[in-house]
PDB file of C-alpha atoms in Angstrom:
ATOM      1  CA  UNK Z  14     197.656  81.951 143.484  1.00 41.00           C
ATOM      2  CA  UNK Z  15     195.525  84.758 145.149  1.00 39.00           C
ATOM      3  CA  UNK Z  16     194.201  85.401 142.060  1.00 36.00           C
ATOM      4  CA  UNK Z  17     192.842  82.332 141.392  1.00 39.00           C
ATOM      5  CA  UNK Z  18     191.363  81.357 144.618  1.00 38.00           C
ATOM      6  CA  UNK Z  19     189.357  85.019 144.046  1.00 37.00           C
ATOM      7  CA  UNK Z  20     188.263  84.219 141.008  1.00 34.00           C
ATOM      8  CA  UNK Z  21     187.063  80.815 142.203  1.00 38.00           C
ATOM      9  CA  UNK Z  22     185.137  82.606 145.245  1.00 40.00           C
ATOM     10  CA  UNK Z  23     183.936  84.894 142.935  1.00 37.00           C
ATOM     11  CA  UNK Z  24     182.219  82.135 140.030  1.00 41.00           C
ATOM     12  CA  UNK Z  25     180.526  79.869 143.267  1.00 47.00           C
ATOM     13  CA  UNK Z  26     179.083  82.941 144.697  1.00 50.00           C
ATOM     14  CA  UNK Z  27     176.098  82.014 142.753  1.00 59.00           C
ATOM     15  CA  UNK Z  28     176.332  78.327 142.856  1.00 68.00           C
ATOM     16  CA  UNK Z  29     174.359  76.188 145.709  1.00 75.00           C
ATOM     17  CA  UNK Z  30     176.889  73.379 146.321  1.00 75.00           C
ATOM     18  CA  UNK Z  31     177.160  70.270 148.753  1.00 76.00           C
ATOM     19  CA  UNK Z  32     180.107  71.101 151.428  1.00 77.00           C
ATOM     20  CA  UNK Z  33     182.680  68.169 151.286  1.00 79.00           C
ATOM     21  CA  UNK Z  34     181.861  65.396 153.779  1.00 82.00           C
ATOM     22  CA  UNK Z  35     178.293  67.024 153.850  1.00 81.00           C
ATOM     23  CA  UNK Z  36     175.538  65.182 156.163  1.00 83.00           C
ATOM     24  CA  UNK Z  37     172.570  67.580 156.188  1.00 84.00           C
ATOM     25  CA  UNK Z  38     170.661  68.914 153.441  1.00 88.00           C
ATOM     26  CA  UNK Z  39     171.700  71.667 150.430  1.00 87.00           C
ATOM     27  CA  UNK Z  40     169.961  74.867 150.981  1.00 89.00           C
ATOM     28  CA  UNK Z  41     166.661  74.971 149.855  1.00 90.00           C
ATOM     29  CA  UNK Z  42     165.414  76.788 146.941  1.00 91.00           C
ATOM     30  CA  UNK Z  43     161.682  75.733 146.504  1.00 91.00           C
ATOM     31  CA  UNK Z  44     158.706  75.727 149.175  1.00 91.00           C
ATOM     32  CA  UNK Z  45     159.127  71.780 148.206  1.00 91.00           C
ATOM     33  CA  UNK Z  46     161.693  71.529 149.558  1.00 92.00           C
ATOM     34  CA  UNK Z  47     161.424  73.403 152.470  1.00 91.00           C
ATOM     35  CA  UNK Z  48     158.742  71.946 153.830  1.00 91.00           C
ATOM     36  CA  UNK Z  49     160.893  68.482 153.203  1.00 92.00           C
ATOM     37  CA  UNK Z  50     163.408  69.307 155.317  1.00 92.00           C
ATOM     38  CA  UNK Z  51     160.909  70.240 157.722  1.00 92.00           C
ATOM     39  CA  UNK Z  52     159.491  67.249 158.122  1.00 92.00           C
ATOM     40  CA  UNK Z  53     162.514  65.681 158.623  1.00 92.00           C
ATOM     41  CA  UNK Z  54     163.342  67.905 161.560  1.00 91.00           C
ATOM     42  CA  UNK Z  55     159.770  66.823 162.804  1.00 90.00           C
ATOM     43  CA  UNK Z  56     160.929  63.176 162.559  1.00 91.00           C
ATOM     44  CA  UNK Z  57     164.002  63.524 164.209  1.00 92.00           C
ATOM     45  CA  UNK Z  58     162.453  64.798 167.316  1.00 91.00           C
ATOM     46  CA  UNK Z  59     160.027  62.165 167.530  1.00 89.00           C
ATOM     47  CA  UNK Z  60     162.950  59.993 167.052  1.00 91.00           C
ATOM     48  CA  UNK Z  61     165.461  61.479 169.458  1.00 94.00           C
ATOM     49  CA  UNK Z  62     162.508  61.339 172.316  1.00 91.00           C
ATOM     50  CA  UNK Z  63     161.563  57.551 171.255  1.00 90.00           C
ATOM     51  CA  UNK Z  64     165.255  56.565 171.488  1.00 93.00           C
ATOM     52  CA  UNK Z  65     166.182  58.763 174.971  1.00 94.00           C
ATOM     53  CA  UNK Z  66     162.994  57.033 176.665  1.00 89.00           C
ATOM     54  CA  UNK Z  67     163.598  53.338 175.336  1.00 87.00           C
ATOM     55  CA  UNK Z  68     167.321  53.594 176.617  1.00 90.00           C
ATOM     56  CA  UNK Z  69     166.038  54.824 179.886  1.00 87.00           C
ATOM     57  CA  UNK Z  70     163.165  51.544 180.263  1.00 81.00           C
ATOM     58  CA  UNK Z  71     165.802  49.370 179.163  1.00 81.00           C
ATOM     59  CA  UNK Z  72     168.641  50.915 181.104  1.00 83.00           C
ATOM     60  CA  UNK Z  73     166.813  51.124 184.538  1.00 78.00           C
ATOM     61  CA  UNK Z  74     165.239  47.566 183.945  1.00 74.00           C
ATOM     62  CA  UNK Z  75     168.738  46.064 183.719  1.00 74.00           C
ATOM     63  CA  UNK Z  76     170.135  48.191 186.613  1.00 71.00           C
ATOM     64  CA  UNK Z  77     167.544  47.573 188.901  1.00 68.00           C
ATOM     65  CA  UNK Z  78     166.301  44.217 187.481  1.00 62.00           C
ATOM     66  CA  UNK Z  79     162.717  45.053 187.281  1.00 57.00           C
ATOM     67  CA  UNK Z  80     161.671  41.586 185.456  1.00 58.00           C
ATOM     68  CA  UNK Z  81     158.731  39.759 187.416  1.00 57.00           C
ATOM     69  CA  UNK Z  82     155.344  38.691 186.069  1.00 53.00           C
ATOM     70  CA  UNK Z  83     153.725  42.032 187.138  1.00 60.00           C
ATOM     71  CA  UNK Z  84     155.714  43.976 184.240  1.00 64.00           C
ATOM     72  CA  UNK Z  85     156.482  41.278 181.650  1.00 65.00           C
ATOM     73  CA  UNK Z  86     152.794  39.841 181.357  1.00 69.00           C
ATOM     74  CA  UNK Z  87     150.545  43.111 182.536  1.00 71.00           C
ATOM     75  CA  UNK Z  88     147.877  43.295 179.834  1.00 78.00           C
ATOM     76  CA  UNK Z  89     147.862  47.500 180.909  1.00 81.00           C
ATOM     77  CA  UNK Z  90     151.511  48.107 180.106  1.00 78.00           C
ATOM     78  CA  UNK Z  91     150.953  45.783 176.940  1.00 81.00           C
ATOM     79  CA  UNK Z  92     147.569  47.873 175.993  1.00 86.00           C
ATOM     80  CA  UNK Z  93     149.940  51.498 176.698  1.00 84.00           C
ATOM     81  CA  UNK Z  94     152.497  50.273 174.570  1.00 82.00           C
ATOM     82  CA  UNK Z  95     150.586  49.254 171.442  1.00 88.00           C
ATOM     83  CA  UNK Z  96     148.535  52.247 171.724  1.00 92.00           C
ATOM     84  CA  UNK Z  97     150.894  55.183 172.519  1.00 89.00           C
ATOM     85  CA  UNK Z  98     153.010  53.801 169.243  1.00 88.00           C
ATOM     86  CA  UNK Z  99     149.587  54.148 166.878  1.00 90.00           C
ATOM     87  CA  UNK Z 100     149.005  57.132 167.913  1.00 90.00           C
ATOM     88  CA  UNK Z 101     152.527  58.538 167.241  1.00 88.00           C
ATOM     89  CA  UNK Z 102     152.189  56.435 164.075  1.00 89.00           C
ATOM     90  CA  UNK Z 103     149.242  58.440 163.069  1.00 89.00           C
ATOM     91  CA  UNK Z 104     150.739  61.950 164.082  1.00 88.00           C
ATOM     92  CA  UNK Z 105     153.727  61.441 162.116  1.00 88.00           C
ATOM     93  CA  UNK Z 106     152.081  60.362 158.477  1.00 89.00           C
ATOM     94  CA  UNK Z 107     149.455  63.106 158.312  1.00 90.00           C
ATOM     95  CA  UNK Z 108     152.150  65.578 157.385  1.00 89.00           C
ATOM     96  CA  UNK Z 109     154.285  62.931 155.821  1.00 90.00           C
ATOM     97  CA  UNK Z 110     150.759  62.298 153.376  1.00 89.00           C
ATOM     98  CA  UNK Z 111     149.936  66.162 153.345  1.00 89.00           C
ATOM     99  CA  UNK Z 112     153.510  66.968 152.056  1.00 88.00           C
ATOM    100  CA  UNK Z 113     153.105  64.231 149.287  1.00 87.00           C
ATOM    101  CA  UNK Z 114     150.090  65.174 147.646  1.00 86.00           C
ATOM    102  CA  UNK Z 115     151.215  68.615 148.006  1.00 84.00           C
ATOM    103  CA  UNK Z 116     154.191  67.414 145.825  1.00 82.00           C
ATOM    104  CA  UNK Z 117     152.182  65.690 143.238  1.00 80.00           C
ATOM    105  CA  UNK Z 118     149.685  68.144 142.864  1.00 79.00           C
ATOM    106  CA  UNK Z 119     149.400  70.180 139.511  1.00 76.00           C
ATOM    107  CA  UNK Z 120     148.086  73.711 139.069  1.00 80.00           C
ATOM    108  CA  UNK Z 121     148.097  75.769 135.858  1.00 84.00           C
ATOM    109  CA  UNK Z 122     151.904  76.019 134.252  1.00 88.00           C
ATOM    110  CA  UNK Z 123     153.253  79.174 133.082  1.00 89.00           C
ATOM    111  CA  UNK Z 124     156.159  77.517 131.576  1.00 91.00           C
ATOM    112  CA  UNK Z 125     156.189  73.652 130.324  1.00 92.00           C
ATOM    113  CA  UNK Z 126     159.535  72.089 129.687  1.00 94.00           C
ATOM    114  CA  UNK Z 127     159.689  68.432 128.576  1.00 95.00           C
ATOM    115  CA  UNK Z 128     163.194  66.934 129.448  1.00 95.00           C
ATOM    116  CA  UNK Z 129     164.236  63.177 128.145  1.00 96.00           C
ATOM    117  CA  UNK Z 130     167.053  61.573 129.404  1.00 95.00           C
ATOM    118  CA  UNK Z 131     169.595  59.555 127.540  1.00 95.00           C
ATOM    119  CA  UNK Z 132     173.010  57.638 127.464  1.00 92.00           C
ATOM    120  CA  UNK Z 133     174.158  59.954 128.822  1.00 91.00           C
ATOM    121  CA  UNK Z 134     173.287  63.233 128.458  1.00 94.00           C
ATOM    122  CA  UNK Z 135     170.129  65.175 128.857  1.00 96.00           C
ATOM    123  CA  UNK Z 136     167.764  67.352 125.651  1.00 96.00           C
ATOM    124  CA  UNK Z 137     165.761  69.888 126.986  1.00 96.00           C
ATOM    125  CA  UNK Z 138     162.426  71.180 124.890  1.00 94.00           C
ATOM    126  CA  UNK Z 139     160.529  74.732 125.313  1.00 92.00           C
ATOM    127  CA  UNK Z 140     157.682  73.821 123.561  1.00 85.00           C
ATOM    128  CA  UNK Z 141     155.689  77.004 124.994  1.00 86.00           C
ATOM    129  CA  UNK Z 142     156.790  79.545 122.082  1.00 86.00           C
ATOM    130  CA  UNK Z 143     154.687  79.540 118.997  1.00 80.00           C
ATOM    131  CA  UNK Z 144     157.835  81.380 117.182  1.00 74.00           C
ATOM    132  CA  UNK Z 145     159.990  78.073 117.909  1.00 82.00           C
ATOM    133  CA  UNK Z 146     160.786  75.220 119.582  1.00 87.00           C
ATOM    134  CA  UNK Z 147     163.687  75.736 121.507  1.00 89.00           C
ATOM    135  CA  UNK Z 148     165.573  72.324 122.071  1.00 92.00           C
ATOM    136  CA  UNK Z 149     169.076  71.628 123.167  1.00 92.00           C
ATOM    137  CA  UNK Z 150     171.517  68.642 124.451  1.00 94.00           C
ATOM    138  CA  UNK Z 151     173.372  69.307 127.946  1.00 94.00           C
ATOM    139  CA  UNK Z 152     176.920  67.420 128.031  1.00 95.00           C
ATOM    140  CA  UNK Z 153     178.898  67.498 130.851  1.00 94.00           C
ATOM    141  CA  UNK Z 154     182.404  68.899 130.440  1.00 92.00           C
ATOM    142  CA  UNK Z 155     184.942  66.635 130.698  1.00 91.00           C
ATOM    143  CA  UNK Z 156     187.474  67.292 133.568  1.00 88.00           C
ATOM    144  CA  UNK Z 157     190.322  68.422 130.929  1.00 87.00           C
ATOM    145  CA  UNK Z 158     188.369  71.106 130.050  1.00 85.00           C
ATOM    146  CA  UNK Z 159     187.456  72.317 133.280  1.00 85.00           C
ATOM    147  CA  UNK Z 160     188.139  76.148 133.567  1.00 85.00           C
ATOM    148  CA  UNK Z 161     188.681  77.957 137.489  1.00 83.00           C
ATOM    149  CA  UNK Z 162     185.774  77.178 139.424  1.00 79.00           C
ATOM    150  CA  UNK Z 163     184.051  74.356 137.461  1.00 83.00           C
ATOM    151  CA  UNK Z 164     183.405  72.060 139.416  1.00 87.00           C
ATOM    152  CA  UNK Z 165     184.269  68.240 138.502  1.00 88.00           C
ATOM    153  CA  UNK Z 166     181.811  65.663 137.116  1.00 89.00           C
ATOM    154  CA  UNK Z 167     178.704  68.697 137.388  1.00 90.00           C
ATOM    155  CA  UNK Z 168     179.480  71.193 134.998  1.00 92.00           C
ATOM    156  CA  UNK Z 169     177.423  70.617 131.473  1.00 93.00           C
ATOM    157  CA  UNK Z 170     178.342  72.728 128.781  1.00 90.00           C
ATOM    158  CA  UNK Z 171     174.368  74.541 128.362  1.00 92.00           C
ATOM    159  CA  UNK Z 172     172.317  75.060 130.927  1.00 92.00           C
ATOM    160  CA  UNK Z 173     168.663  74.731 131.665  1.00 94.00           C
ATOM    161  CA  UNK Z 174     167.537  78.218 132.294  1.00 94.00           C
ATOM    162  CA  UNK Z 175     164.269  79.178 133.953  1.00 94.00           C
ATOM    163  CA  UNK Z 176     162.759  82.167 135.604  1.00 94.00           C
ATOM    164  CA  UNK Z 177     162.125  82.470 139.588  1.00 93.00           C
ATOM    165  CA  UNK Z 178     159.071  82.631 141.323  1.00 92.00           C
ATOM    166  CA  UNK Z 179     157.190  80.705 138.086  1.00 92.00           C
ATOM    167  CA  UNK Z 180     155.507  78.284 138.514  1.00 92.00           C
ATOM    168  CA  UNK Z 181     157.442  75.750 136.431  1.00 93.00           C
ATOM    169  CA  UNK Z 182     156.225  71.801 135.338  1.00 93.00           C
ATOM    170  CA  UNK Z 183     158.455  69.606 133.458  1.00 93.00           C
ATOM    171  CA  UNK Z 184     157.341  66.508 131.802  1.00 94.00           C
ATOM    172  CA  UNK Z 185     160.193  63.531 132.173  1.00 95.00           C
ATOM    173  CA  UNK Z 186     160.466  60.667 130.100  1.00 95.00           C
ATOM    174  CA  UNK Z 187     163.711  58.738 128.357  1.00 95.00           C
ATOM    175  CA  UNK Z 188     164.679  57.596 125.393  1.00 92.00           C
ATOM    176  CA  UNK Z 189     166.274  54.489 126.058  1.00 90.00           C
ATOM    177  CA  UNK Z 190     166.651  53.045 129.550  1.00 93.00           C
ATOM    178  CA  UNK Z 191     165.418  54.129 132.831  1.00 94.00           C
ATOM    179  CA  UNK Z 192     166.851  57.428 134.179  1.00 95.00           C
ATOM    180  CA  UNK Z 193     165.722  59.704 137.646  1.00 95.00           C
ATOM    181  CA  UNK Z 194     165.463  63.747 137.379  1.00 96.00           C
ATOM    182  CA  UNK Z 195     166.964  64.658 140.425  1.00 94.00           C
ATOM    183  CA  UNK Z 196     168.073  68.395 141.755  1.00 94.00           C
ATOM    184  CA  UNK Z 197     168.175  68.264 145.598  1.00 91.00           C
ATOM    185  CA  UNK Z 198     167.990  71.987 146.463  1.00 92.00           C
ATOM    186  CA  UNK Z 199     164.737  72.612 144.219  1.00 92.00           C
ATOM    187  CA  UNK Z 200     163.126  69.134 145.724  1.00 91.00           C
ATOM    188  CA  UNK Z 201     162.830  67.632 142.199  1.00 92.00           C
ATOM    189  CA  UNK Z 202     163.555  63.709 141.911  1.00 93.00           C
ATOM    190  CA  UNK Z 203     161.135  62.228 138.817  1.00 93.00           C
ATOM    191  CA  UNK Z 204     161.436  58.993 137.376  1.00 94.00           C
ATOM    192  CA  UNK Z 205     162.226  59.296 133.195  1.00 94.00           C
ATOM    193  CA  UNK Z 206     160.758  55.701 131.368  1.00 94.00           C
ATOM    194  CA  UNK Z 207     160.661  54.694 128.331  1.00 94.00           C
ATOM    195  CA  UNK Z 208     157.633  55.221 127.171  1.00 92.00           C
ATOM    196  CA  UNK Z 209     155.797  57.221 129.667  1.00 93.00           C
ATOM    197  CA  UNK Z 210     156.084  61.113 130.240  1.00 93.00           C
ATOM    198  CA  UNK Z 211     155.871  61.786 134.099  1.00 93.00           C
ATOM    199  CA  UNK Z 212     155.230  65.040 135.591  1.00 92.00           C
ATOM    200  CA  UNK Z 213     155.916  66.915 138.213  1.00 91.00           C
ATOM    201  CA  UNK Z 214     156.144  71.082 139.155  1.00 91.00           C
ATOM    202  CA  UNK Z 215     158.236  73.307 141.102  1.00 91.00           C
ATOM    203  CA  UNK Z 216     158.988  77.230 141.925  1.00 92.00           C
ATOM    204  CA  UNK Z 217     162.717  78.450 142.646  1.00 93.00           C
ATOM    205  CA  UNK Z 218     162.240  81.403 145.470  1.00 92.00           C
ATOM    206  CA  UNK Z 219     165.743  82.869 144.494  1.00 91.00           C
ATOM    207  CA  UNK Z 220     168.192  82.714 141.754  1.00 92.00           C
ATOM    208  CA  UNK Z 221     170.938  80.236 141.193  1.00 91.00           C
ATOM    209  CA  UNK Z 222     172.919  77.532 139.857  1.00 92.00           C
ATOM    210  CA  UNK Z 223     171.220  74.396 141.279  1.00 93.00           C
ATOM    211  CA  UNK Z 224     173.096  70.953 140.466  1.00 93.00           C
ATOM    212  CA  UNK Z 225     172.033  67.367 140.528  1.00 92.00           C
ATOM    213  CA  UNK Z 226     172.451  63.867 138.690  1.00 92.00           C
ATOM    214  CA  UNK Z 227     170.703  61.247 137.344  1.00 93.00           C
ATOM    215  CA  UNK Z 228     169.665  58.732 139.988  1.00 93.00           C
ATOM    216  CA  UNK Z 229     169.090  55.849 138.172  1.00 92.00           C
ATOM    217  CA  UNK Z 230     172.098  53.566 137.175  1.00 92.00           C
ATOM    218  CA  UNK Z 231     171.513  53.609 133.939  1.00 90.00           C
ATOM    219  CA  UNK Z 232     174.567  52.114 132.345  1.00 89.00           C
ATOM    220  CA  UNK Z 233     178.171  52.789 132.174  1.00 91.00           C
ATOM    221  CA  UNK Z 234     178.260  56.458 131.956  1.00 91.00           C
ATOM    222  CA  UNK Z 235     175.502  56.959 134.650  1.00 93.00           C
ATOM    223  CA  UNK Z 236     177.776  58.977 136.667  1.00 90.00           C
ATOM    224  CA  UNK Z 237     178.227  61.473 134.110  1.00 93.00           C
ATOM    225  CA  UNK Z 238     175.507  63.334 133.064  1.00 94.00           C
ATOM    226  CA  UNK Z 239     174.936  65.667 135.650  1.00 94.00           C
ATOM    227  CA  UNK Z 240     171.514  68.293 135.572  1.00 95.00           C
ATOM    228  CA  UNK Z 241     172.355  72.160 136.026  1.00 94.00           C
ATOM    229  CA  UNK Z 242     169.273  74.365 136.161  1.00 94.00           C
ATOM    230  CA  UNK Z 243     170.035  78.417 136.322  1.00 93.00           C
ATOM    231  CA  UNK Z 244     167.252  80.113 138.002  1.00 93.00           C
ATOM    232  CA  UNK Z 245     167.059  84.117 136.768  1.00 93.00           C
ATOM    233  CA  UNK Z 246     165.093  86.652 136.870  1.00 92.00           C
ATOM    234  CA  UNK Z 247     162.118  87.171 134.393  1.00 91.00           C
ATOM    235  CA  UNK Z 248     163.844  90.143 132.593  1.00 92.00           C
ATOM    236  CA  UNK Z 249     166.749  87.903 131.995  1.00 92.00           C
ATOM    237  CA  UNK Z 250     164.910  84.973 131.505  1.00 92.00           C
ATOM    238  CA  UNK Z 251     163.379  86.791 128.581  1.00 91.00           C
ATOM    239  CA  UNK Z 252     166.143  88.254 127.033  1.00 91.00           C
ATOM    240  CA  UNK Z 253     167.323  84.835 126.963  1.00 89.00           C
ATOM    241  CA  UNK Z 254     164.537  83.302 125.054  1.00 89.00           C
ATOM    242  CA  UNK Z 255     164.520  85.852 122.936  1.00 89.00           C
ATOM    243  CA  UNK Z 256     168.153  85.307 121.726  1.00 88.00           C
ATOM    244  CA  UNK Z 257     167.490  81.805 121.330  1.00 84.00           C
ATOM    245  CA  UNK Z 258     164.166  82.238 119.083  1.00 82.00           C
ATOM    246  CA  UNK Z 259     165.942  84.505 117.204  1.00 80.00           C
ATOM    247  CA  UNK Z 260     169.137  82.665 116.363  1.00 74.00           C
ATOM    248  CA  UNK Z 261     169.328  80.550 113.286  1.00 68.00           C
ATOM    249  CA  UNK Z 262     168.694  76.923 113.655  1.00 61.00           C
ATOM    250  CA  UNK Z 263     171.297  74.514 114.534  1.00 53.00           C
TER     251      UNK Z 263
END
């Protein structure tokens, strides 16, 4: 039994998982995301100081009954109250704006992956290598042939494997019905449509096994095809590529 619970440590050393029963955020492994959970710290603030002061008005006005014409129809409390609002209004969607267009905004690739989802699973395309076109399916495993320390309903049985600190876009689309791109700890959720290729780009600052799912219900099976991107470094990122464009096709 020891043995197997070190084992287990030892495989999820590298994995970023949720915690069971988990409320906050997974850690974050793009400046995406980082500056997402940020913001949301940002909002909570305002929101924890909106909420303590309105419990205060309303808690001393029913305490003391302050209700009388002078405070329920005074066209300066009125004019305070609609402005102070705007203005905390405005402070909170400049960053909320600046962090979107951040998100959307595309600079030079220096790797392109195009990723189409289906019923249910997910193909993945390098399309950057003149020598060949790497493309593969990603299944997930089914939970009777889960080994120690796969983890149920995430594991696929290939991952997507990119290098860190690259600056990485991936063009979404789907072959059939609608389908949603989604890793949480790399800040990547991207709508995949019929028809349309979406795009969207993102750096991992570390390496890792980041996990996510489709979030689009998308049929019967939605729940099962899971994403798994493996973030190395550039050495093994190439030796990688290089086994692939060298195998025979399949």
């Amino acid at each position: 039994m020891k043995v197997k619970i070190s084992l287990y440590a030892t495989m999820i050393t590298k994995k970023d998982l949720p915690s069971p029963w988990q409320f906050s955020f997974q850690d974050p492994a793009s400046p995406i995301m980082e500056q997402t959970i940020k913001l949301h710290d940002y909002y909570i603030l305002y929101l924890l100081a909106i909420l303590g002061f309105i419990s205060w008005i309303l808690t001393t006005s029913i305490k003391n009954s302050v209700f009388s014409l002078q405070t329920t129809e005074n066209t300066t409390i009125e004019t305070i109250w609609t402005i102070i609002p705007a203005i905390i209004l405005i402070t909170i969607a400049y960053p909320s704006l600046k962090l979107l267009y951040l998100s959307d905004e595309i600079t030079e690739p220096s790797l392109t992956i195009k990723i189409t989802g289906h019923q249910w699973y997910w193909n993945y395309e390098y399309s950057d290598y003149k020598e060949k076109i790497i493309k593969f399916n990603s299944y997930m495993i089914p939970s009777s042939d889960l080994n120690v320390g796969n983890l149920r309903l995430l594991e696929v049985d290939k991952h997507l494997i990119i290098p860190t600190h690259t600056n990485i876009r991936i063009l979404v689309t789907a072959a059939d019905v609608l389908h949603s791109f989604t890793v949480p700890s790399l800040g990547i959720k991207i709508d995949a449509i019929p028809g349309r290729l979406n795009q969207t780009s993102f750096i991992s600052k570390r390496p890792g096994i980041f996990y996510g799912q489709c979030s689009e219900l998308c049929g019967a099976n939605h729940s099962f095809m899971p994403i798994v991107i493996e973030t190395t470094s550039l050495k093994e990122y190439t030796t990688h590529i290089l086994s692939e464009i060298t195998s025979p096709n399949e």
